Amino acid sequence: MPEQAVSRLERRKAGTRSALIRAAQTLIAAGRTNAPILEITQAADVGMGSFYNHFENREQLHRAALDAALEAQGALLDELTAGLEDPAHVFAQSFRLTGRLHRRQPALSKVLLHYGFALTTSDDGLAPRARRDIEAAVRDGRFTVRDPELALVTVAGAALSLGWLLHDQPERDDAATTDLVTEDVLRMLGLGAAEAHEICTRPLPDLDTTVGRLGAV
Amino acid sequence: MPEQAVSRLERRKAGTRSALIRAAQTLIAAGRTNAPILEITQAADVGMGSFYNHFENREQLHRAALDAALEAQGALLDELTAGLEDPAHVFAQSFRLTGRLHRRQPALSKVLLHYGFALTTSDDGLAPRARRDIEAAVRDGRFTVRDPELALVTVAGAALSLGWLLHDQPERDDAATTDLVTEDVLRMLGLGAAEAHEICTRPLPDLDTTVGRLGAV
C-alpha cells in the first residue's frame, strides 16, 4: 500500500479504538458495566467485528477506558501545574483542580469513582502523580508525613469521597467545597492552618479553556 | 396458642430472619450481590418460602443486612467508648477500633466497603455517630472544623480507604497502620501533631473479648 493509504488506515483504526473507549466510559459512568459488546459497538457506531480487532474482551476495553481517563486527567494536571515552584502548591493546585473536574467531566469522574479505591494503589494515572508531589513536598520540608503510601491512601479517600459528595449534592458549590477539603488535607499533611488556607485562595488556571481536551481521549 | 408457644414461634421467626441476614452479609462480602434468592435461603438453611415472610425482595434484605452491620458496629463502638470524657479521645478511639475491625470481622467490613461512600451521608450506623463525636469535640474547643458535614466526608473517605488497604495488603500491621491514619485524621481535625500522636498511643479496650458479639447480628 502507498504510505498515504497506510496512514489513512492507521487513522481509521485509531478512530475506532477511541470511539470504543468513549462508549465504554459513557456506559461505565452510567453504572452499566455489564453492557454487552454489541451494545458497546452500537454506542460507538462501529461494527461488532471491529471490537475484536482492538480488544480481546470487555474487561480489556474497561481497563483501557480507565487508563485513558486517568492519563488524560493526570496529563492535564501536570500541564496546569508546570510553572509552580513549591511542591506543596503543586499538590494543592492539583487537588483543587481535581475537585472542580467532577462536575465538568461527569463521565470521566464517574469512571474514576466506579473503580474507587483500587486506583489508590495503581501504578498509572493520578495516584503516582499525587505520591510524587507528596514526596517532593516532604523532601523540601513542606509536608510532614511518616509513611507516604499511607498519606496517599488518606488523600485518595478524601478525593474520592469529595467527588462522591459533589455528585450526591448538586446544590453544593463545588469550588468552595473542594477548597475546604483541600485545606483539611493540607493540614493533615503537616501545613499550618493559616498557610493551608492561604494556599487554597490562590488563583487557579482557567479550566474552561483547557478541559475541552479531556473529552478527546 | 398458649403464651409459651407464641414466644417459641417468635423466636423461630427471629432466628430465620437472622440467618437470612447473615447469609446475605456473607454473599455481599464475597461480592455476590446478584445471588438468587434460592441460593440465599440455601446458605441460610431455611426454606425458600420463608424468605417472603420476612422480605419483599433481595434489595430489602440487603438493606437490612447493611443496617444490621452498621448498628452492630456502631453499638459496639458506643459501648467501648462509654467511659471517656474527652470527645477527641472518643473520636480517636472509635476510629482506631474501626480500623482494627476490618480483618477481625472481614464479612462485616466488606459489606461496609461494598456500600462505601453511600454510607457517609446515611442517617444510620457509623456516619451519624462520627458526626456526633466531631461536633461534640468542636463544641468543647478540641477540634477546629468549619463544616462538620465536609469533615465527616473526609474522615469517612480515610476510614474506607484504610479498610480497603488493610484487605489489599494483608502483610501490613493493621494496628500500626490504623494508628498512623488516625493521627493524620486528628491533625486534619485541628489537633497538634504531638497531641494527635499521644492520643493514638493510649491503651485500647480489648477487642477480642467483645468482638464475638458482632457476629451474632
Coordinates of C-alpha atoms in Angstrom, one line a residue:
Chain A
M1 CA 0.0 0.0 0.0
P2 CA 1.2 3.5 -0.6
E3 CA 2.3 5.4 2.5
Q4 CA -0.8 7.7 2.4
A5 CA -3.2 4.8 2.4
V6 CA -1.4 3.2 5.3
S7 CA -1.6 6.3 7.4
R8 CA -5.3 6.7 6.4
L9 CA -5.9 3.1 7.6
E10 CA -4.0 3.8 10.9
R11 CA -6.0 6.9 11.5
R12 CA -9.2 5.0 10.9
K13 CA -8.1 2.2 13.3
A14 CA -7.2 4.8 16.0
G15 CA -10.6 6.4 15.5
T16 CA -12.4 3.1 16.0
R17 CA -10.4 2.5 19.2
S18 CA -11.2 6.0 20.6
A19 CA -14.9 5.6 19.8
L20 CA -15.0 2.2 21.7
I21 CA -13.2 3.8 24.6
R22 CA -15.5 6.7 24.8
A23 CA -18.5 4.5 24.6
A24 CA -17.2 2.3 27.4
Q25 CA -16.5 5.4 29.5
T26 CA -20.1 6.6 29.0
L27 CA -21.5 3.2 29.9
I28 CA -19.3 2.8 33.0
A29 CA -20.3 6.2 34.1
A30 CA -23.9 5.2 33.9
G31 CA -23.1 2.1 36.1
R32 CA -23.7 -0.2 33.1
T33 CA -20.5 -2.2 33.4
N34 CA -22.3 -5.3 32.2
A35 CA -23.4 -3.9 28.9
P36 CA -23.0 -6.5 26.1
I37 CA -20.3 -5.9 23.5
L38 CA -23.0 -5.5 20.8
E39 CA -24.4 -2.5 22.7
I40 CA -20.9 -1.0 23.2
T41 CA -20.2 -1.2 19.4
Q42 CA -23.6 0.2 18.6
A43 CA -23.0 3.1 21.0
A44 CA -19.5 3.6 19.4
D45 CA -21.1 3.4 16.0
V46 CA -18.7 0.8 14.8
G47 CA -19.2 -2.7 13.5
M48 CA -19.4 -5.5 16.1
G49 CA -16.4 -7.3 14.4
S50 CA -14.1 -4.3 14.8
F51 CA -14.3 -4.7 18.6
Y52 CA -12.1 -7.8 18.4
N53 CA -9.5 -6.0 16.2
H54 CA -8.8 -3.9 19.3
F55 CA -9.7 -5.8 22.5
E56 CA -9.9 -9.4 23.5
N57 CA -12.9 -8.9 25.8
R58 CA -14.9 -6.3 27.6
E59 CA -12.6 -6.3 30.7
Q60 CA -9.7 -5.3 28.5
L61 CA -11.7 -2.4 27.0
H62 CA -12.7 -1.3 30.5
R63 CA -9.1 -1.3 31.6
A64 CA -8.2 0.8 28.5
A65 CA -11.1 3.2 29.2
L66 CA -9.9 3.7 32.8
D67 CA -6.3 4.1 31.8
A68 CA -7.3 6.7 29.2
A69 CA -9.4 8.6 31.7
L70 CA -6.5 8.6 34.3
E71 CA -3.9 9.6 31.8
A72 CA -6.0 12.4 30.3
Q73 CA -6.7 13.9 33.8
G74 CA -3.1 13.3 35.0
A75 CA -1.5 14.9 31.9
L76 CA -3.9 17.9 32.3
L77 CA -2.9 18.4 35.9
D78 CA 0.8 18.1 35.1
E79 CA 0.4 20.8 32.4
L80 CA -1.7 23.1 34.7
T81 CA 0.9 23.0 37.5
A82 CA 4.0 23.0 35.3
G83 CA 5.1 26.6 36.3
L84 CA 4.9 26.2 40.1
E85 CA 8.0 26.0 42.3
D86 CA 6.6 25.0 45.7
P87 CA 5.6 21.2 45.7
A88 CA 3.0 21.9 48.4
H89 CA 1.4 24.4 46.0
V90 CA 1.6 21.9 43.2
F91 CA -0.1 19.3 45.3
A92 CA -2.8 21.8 46.5
Q93 CA -3.5 23.1 43.0
S94 CA -3.9 19.5 41.6
F95 CA -6.3 18.6 44.4
R96 CA -8.3 21.8 43.9
L97 CA -8.5 21.2 40.1
T98 CA -9.4 17.6 40.5
G99 CA -12.3 18.6 42.7
R100 CA -13.5 21.0 40.1
L101 CA -13.4 18.4 37.3
H102 CA -16.0 16.1 38.8
R103 CA -19.0 18.1 37.5
R104 CA -17.3 19.4 34.4
Q105 CA -16.3 15.9 33.3
P106 CA -19.0 13.8 35.0
A107 CA -18.4 10.7 32.8
L108 CA -14.7 10.6 33.5
S109 CA -15.3 11.4 37.1
K110 CA -17.8 8.5 37.4
V111 CA -15.4 6.1 35.7
L112 CA -12.8 7.0 38.4
L113 CA -15.3 6.8 41.2
H114 CA -16.6 3.4 39.9
Y115 CA -13.0 2.0 40.3
G116 CA -12.5 3.9 43.5
F117 CA -10.0 2.6 46.0
A118 CA -8.4 0.2 43.5
L119 CA -6.9 3.3 41.9
T120 CA -5.1 4.3 45.1
T121 CA -2.5 1.6 44.7
S122 CA -2.5 1.7 40.9
D123 CA 0.8 2.4 39.1
D124 CA -0.9 4.6 36.5
G125 CA -2.7 7.9 36.4
L126 CA -3.4 10.1 39.4
A127 CA -2.1 8.1 42.4
P128 CA 1.5 8.0 41.3
R129 CA 1.4 11.7 40.5
A130 CA -0.1 12.6 43.9
R131 CA 2.6 10.4 45.5
R132 CA 5.3 12.1 43.5
D133 CA 4.1 15.5 44.7
I134 CA 3.7 14.5 48.3
E135 CA 7.2 13.0 48.4
A136 CA 8.7 16.1 46.8
A137 CA 7.0 18.3 49.4
V138 CA 8.4 16.0 52.2
R139 CA 11.9 16.3 50.7
D140 CA 11.6 20.1 50.7
G141 CA 10.4 20.1 54.3
R142 CA 7.0 21.4 53.3
F143 CA 4.9 18.3 54.3
T144 CA 5.4 16.2 57.4
V145 CA 4.5 12.6 56.5
R146 CA 5.8 9.4 58.1
D147 CA 4.5 7.0 55.6
P148 CA 3.9 8.5 52.1
E149 CA 2.0 5.4 51.0
L150 CA -0.5 5.8 53.9
A151 CA -0.7 9.5 53.3
L152 CA -1.6 8.8 49.7
V153 CA -4.4 6.4 50.8
T154 CA -5.9 9.0 53.0
V155 CA -5.6 11.7 50.4
A156 CA -7.2 9.4 47.8
G157 CA -10.0 8.6 50.2
A158 CA -10.7 12.3 50.7
A159 CA -10.5 12.9 47.0
L160 CA -12.9 10.1 46.1
S161 CA -15.4 10.9 48.9
L162 CA -15.3 14.6 47.7
G163 CA -16.2 13.5 44.2
W164 CA -19.0 11.3 45.5
L165 CA -20.4 14.2 47.6
L166 CA -20.3 16.7 44.7
H167 CA -22.5 14.3 42.6
D168 CA -24.7 13.4 45.5
Q169 CA -25.4 17.0 46.5
P170 CA -25.7 19.0 43.2
E171 CA -26.7 22.2 45.1
R172 CA -23.2 22.4 46.8
D173 CA -20.8 24.9 45.4
D174 CA -18.1 22.6 44.0
A175 CA -15.3 25.2 44.2
A176 CA -15.8 26.3 47.8
T177 CA -16.4 22.7 48.9
T178 CA -13.3 21.5 47.2
D179 CA -11.1 24.3 48.7
L180 CA -12.3 23.4 52.2
V181 CA -11.4 19.8 51.8
T182 CA -8.1 20.7 50.3
E183 CA -7.3 22.8 53.4
D184 CA -8.2 19.8 55.6
V185 CA -5.9 17.6 53.5
L186 CA -3.1 20.1 53.7
R187 CA -3.3 20.3 57.5
M188 CA -3.3 16.6 57.6
L189 CA -0.1 16.7 55.5
G190 CA 1.5 19.0 58.1
L191 CA 0.9 22.6 56.9
G192 CA -0.3 25.1 59.5
A193 CA -3.9 26.2 59.3
A194 CA -3.2 29.7 58.1
E195 CA -0.9 28.6 55.3
A196 CA -3.2 25.8 54.3
H197 CA -6.0 28.4 54.0
E198 CA -3.8 30.9 52.1
I199 CA -2.7 28.3 49.5
C200 CA -6.3 27.4 48.8
T201 CA -7.2 31.0 48.0
R202 CA -4.6 31.4 45.3
P203 CA -5.9 31.9 41.7
L204 CA -6.2 28.8 39.6
P205 CA -5.6 28.4 35.9
D206 CA -8.7 28.6 33.8
L207 CA -10.2 25.1 33.5
D208 CA -12.8 26.2 30.9
T209 CA -10.2 26.8 28.2
T210 CA -8.3 23.5 28.8
V211 CA -10.8 21.0 29.9
G212 CA -12.3 20.5 26.4
R213 CA -9.3 18.4 25.5
L214 CA -10.2 15.8 28.2
G215 CA -13.2 14.8 26.2
A216 CA -11.0 13.9 23.3
V217 CA -9.4 10.8 24.8
Chain B
M1 CA -52.0 -20.5 71.3
P2 CA -50.5 -20.6 74.8
E3 CA -48.1 -17.8 75.6
Q4 CA -45.1 -20.2 75.6
A5 CA -45.9 -21.4 72.1
V6 CA -46.2 -17.8 70.8
S7 CA -42.8 -16.9 72.2
R8 CA -41.4 -20.1 70.6
L9 CA -42.8 -19.1 67.3
E10 CA -41.5 -15.6 67.6
R11 CA -38.0 -16.9 68.5
R12 CA -38.1 -19.2 65.5
K13 CA -39.1 -16.3 63.2
A14 CA -36.4 -14.1 64.6
G15 CA -33.9 -16.9 64.1
T16 CA -34.9 -17.3 60.4
R17 CA -34.5 -13.6 59.8
S18 CA -31.1 -13.5 61.4
A19 CA -30.0 -16.5 59.3
L20 CA -31.1 -14.7 56.2
I21 CA -29.3 -11.5 57.2
R22 CA -26.1 -13.4 58.0
A23 CA -26.3 -15.3 54.7
A24 CA -26.8 -12.0 52.8
Q25 CA -23.8 -10.4 54.6
T26 CA -21.6 -13.4 53.6
L27 CA -22.7 -13.2 50.0
I28 CA -22.3 -9.4 49.8
A29 CA -18.8 -9.7 51.4
A30 CA -17.9 -12.1 48.6
G31 CA -19.0 -9.6 46.0
R32 CA -22.0 -11.8 45.1
T33 CA -24.7 -9.1 45.3
N34 CA -26.6 -10.8 42.5
A35 CA -27.0 -14.2 44.2
P36 CA -30.5 -15.6 43.6
I37 CA -32.9 -15.8 46.5
L38 CA -32.9 -19.6 46.3
E39 CA -29.1 -19.5 46.9
I40 CA -29.5 -17.1 49.8
T41 CA -32.1 -19.3 51.5
Q42 CA -30.0 -22.4 51.0
A43 CA -27.0 -20.6 52.5
A44 CA -29.2 -19.6 55.4
D45 CA -30.5 -23.2 55.7
V46 CA -34.2 -22.0 55.6
G47 CA -37.0 -22.8 53.2
M48 CA -37.3 -20.6 50.1
G49 CA -40.8 -19.7 51.1
S50 CA -39.8 -18.2 54.5
F51 CA -37.8 -15.6 52.6
Y52 CA -41.0 -13.8 51.7
N53 CA -42.3 -13.9 55.2
H54 CA -39.5 -11.5 56.1
F55 CA -38.6 -9.6 53.0
E56 CA -40.3 -8.4 49.8
N57 CA -37.2 -8.8 47.6
R58 CA -33.4 -9.1 47.7
E59 CA -32.9 -5.4 47.8
Q60 CA -34.9 -5.2 51.1
L61 CA -32.8 -8.0 52.6
H62 CA -29.6 -6.2 51.5
R63 CA -30.7 -3.0 53.2
A64 CA -31.5 -5.0 56.4
A65 CA -28.1 -6.7 56.2
L66 CA -26.3 -3.4 55.9
D67 CA -28.3 -1.8 58.7
A68 CA -27.6 -4.7 61.0
A69 CA -23.9 -4.5 60.2
L70 CA -23.8 -0.7 60.8
E71 CA -25.9 -1.0 64.0
A72 CA -23.8 -3.8 65.4
Q73 CA -20.5 -2.0 64.8
G74 CA -21.9 1.4 66.0
A75 CA -23.3 0.0 69.2
L76 CA -20.1 -1.8 69.9
L77 CA -18.1 1.4 69.5
D78 CA -20.5 3.3 71.7
E79 CA -20.1 0.7 74.4
L80 CA -16.3 0.7 74.1
T81 CA -16.0 4.5 74.4
A82 CA -18.7 4.9 77.1
G83 CA -16.3 5.8 79.9
L84 CA -14.3 8.5 78.1
E85 CA -14.7 12.2 78.9
D86 CA -12.8 14.0 76.1
P87 CA -14.8 13.9 72.8
A88 CA -11.5 14.0 70.8
H89 CA -10.5 10.8 72.6
V90 CA -13.9 9.2 71.9
F91 CA -13.5 10.0 68.2
A92 CA -9.9 8.8 68.1
Q93 CA -10.7 5.6 70.0
S94 CA -13.7 4.8 67.7
F95 CA -11.5 5.4 64.6
R96 CA -8.7 3.2 65.9
L97 CA -11.1 0.4 66.8
T98 CA -12.9 0.6 63.5
G99 CA -9.6 0.1 61.7
R100 CA -8.9 -2.9 63.8
L101 CA -12.2 -4.5 63.0
H102 CA -11.7 -4.8 59.2
R103 CA -9.7 -8.0 59.5
R104 CA -11.3 -9.4 62.6
Q105 CA -14.8 -9.0 61.0
P106 CA -13.9 -9.3 57.3
A107 CA -17.5 -10.1 56.2
L108 CA -19.0 -7.1 58.0
S109 CA -16.1 -4.9 56.8
K110 CA -16.6 -5.9 53.2
V111 CA -20.3 -5.2 53.5
L112 CA -19.5 -1.7 54.6
L113 CA -16.8 -1.2 51.9
H114 CA -19.2 -2.5 49.3
Y115 CA -21.7 0.3 50.1
G116 CA -18.8 2.7 50.5
F117 CA -19.5 6.4 50.1
A118 CA -23.2 6.0 50.2
L119 CA -22.8 5.4 53.9
T120 CA -21.2 8.7 54.5
T121 CA -24.5 10.6 54.1
S122 CA -26.6 7.8 55.6
D123 CA -28.7 8.5 58.7
D124 CA -27.9 5.2 60.3
G125 CA -24.9 3.5 61.7
L126 CA -21.4 4.9 61.8
A127 CA -21.6 8.2 60.0
P128 CA -24.1 9.9 62.4
R129 CA -22.0 8.6 65.4
A130 CA -18.8 10.0 63.9
R131 CA -20.6 13.3 63.2
R132 CA -21.9 13.4 66.8
D133 CA -18.4 12.9 68.1
I134 CA -16.9 15.5 65.8
E135 CA -19.5 18.1 66.7
A136 CA -19.0 17.4 70.4
A137 CA -15.3 17.9 70.0
V138 CA -15.8 21.2 68.1
R139 CA -18.2 22.4 70.9
D140 CA -15.5 21.6 73.5
G141 CA -12.9 23.5 71.5
R142 CA -10.9 20.3 70.8
F143 CA -11.4 20.1 67.1
T144 CA -11.3 23.1 64.6
V145 CA -13.8 22.3 61.8
R146 CA -15.6 24.9 59.7
D147 CA -18.1 22.4 58.1
P148 CA -18.8 19.3 60.1
E149 CA -20.5 17.6 57.1
L150 CA -17.5 18.1 55.0
A151 CA -15.1 16.9 57.8
L152 CA -17.3 13.8 58.1
V153 CA -16.9 13.1 54.3
T154 CA -13.1 13.3 54.5
V155 CA -13.0 11.2 57.7
A156 CA -15.2 8.6 56.1
G157 CA -13.0 8.6 52.9
A158 CA -10.0 8.0 55.1
A159 CA -11.8 5.2 57.0
L160 CA -13.0 3.5 53.9
S161 CA -9.7 3.7 52.1
L162 CA -7.9 2.4 55.2
G163 CA -10.2 -0.6 55.2
W164 CA -9.6 -1.2 51.6
L165 CA -5.8 -1.0 52.1
L166 CA -5.9 -3.5 55.0
H167 CA -7.6 -6.1 52.9
D168 CA -5.4 -5.3 49.8
Q169 CA -2.1 -5.6 51.7
P170 CA -2.5 -8.5 54.2
E171 CA 1.1 -8.1 55.3
R172 CA 0.5 -4.6 56.7
D173 CA 0.3 -4.4 60.5
D174 CA -3.4 -3.3 60.9
A175 CA -2.9 -1.7 64.4
A176 CA 0.2 0.4 63.4
T177 CA -1.3 1.4 60.1
T178 CA -4.6 2.4 61.7
D179 CA -3.0 4.5 64.3
L180 CA -0.9 6.4 61.8
V181 CA -4.0 7.2 59.7
T182 CA -5.9 8.2 62.9
E183 CA -3.1 10.6 63.7
D184 CA -3.4 12.1 60.2
V185 CA -7.1 12.5 60.6
L186 CA -6.8 14.1 64.1
R187 CA -4.3 16.6 62.7
M188 CA -6.8 17.3 59.9
L189 CA -9.4 17.9 62.5
G190 CA -7.2 20.5 64.2
L191 CA -5.2 18.8 66.9
G192 CA -1.5 19.5 67.1
A193 CA 0.9 16.8 65.9
A194 CA 2.2 15.9 69.4
E195 CA -1.2 15.5 70.9
A196 CA -2.5 13.6 67.9
H197 CA 0.3 11.2 68.4
E198 CA -0.1 10.8 72.1
I199 CA -3.9 10.1 71.8
C200 CA -3.1 7.3 69.4
T201 CA -0.7 5.6 71.8
R202 CA -3.3 5.3 74.6
P203 CA -4.3 1.7 75.5
L204 CA -7.5 0.4 73.8
P205 CA -10.2 -1.8 75.3
D206 CA -9.7 -5.5 74.5
L207 CA -11.5 -6.2 71.2
D208 CA -11.1 -10.0 71.4
T209 CA -13.4 -10.3 74.3
T210 CA -16.1 -8.1 72.8
V211 CA -15.9 -8.6 69.1
G212 CA -17.5 -12.1 69.2
R213 CA -20.9 -10.4 69.7
L214 CA -20.6 -8.7 66.3
G215 CA -21.0 -12.0 64.6
A216 CA -24.4 -12.6 66.2
V217 CA -26.3 -10.0 64.3

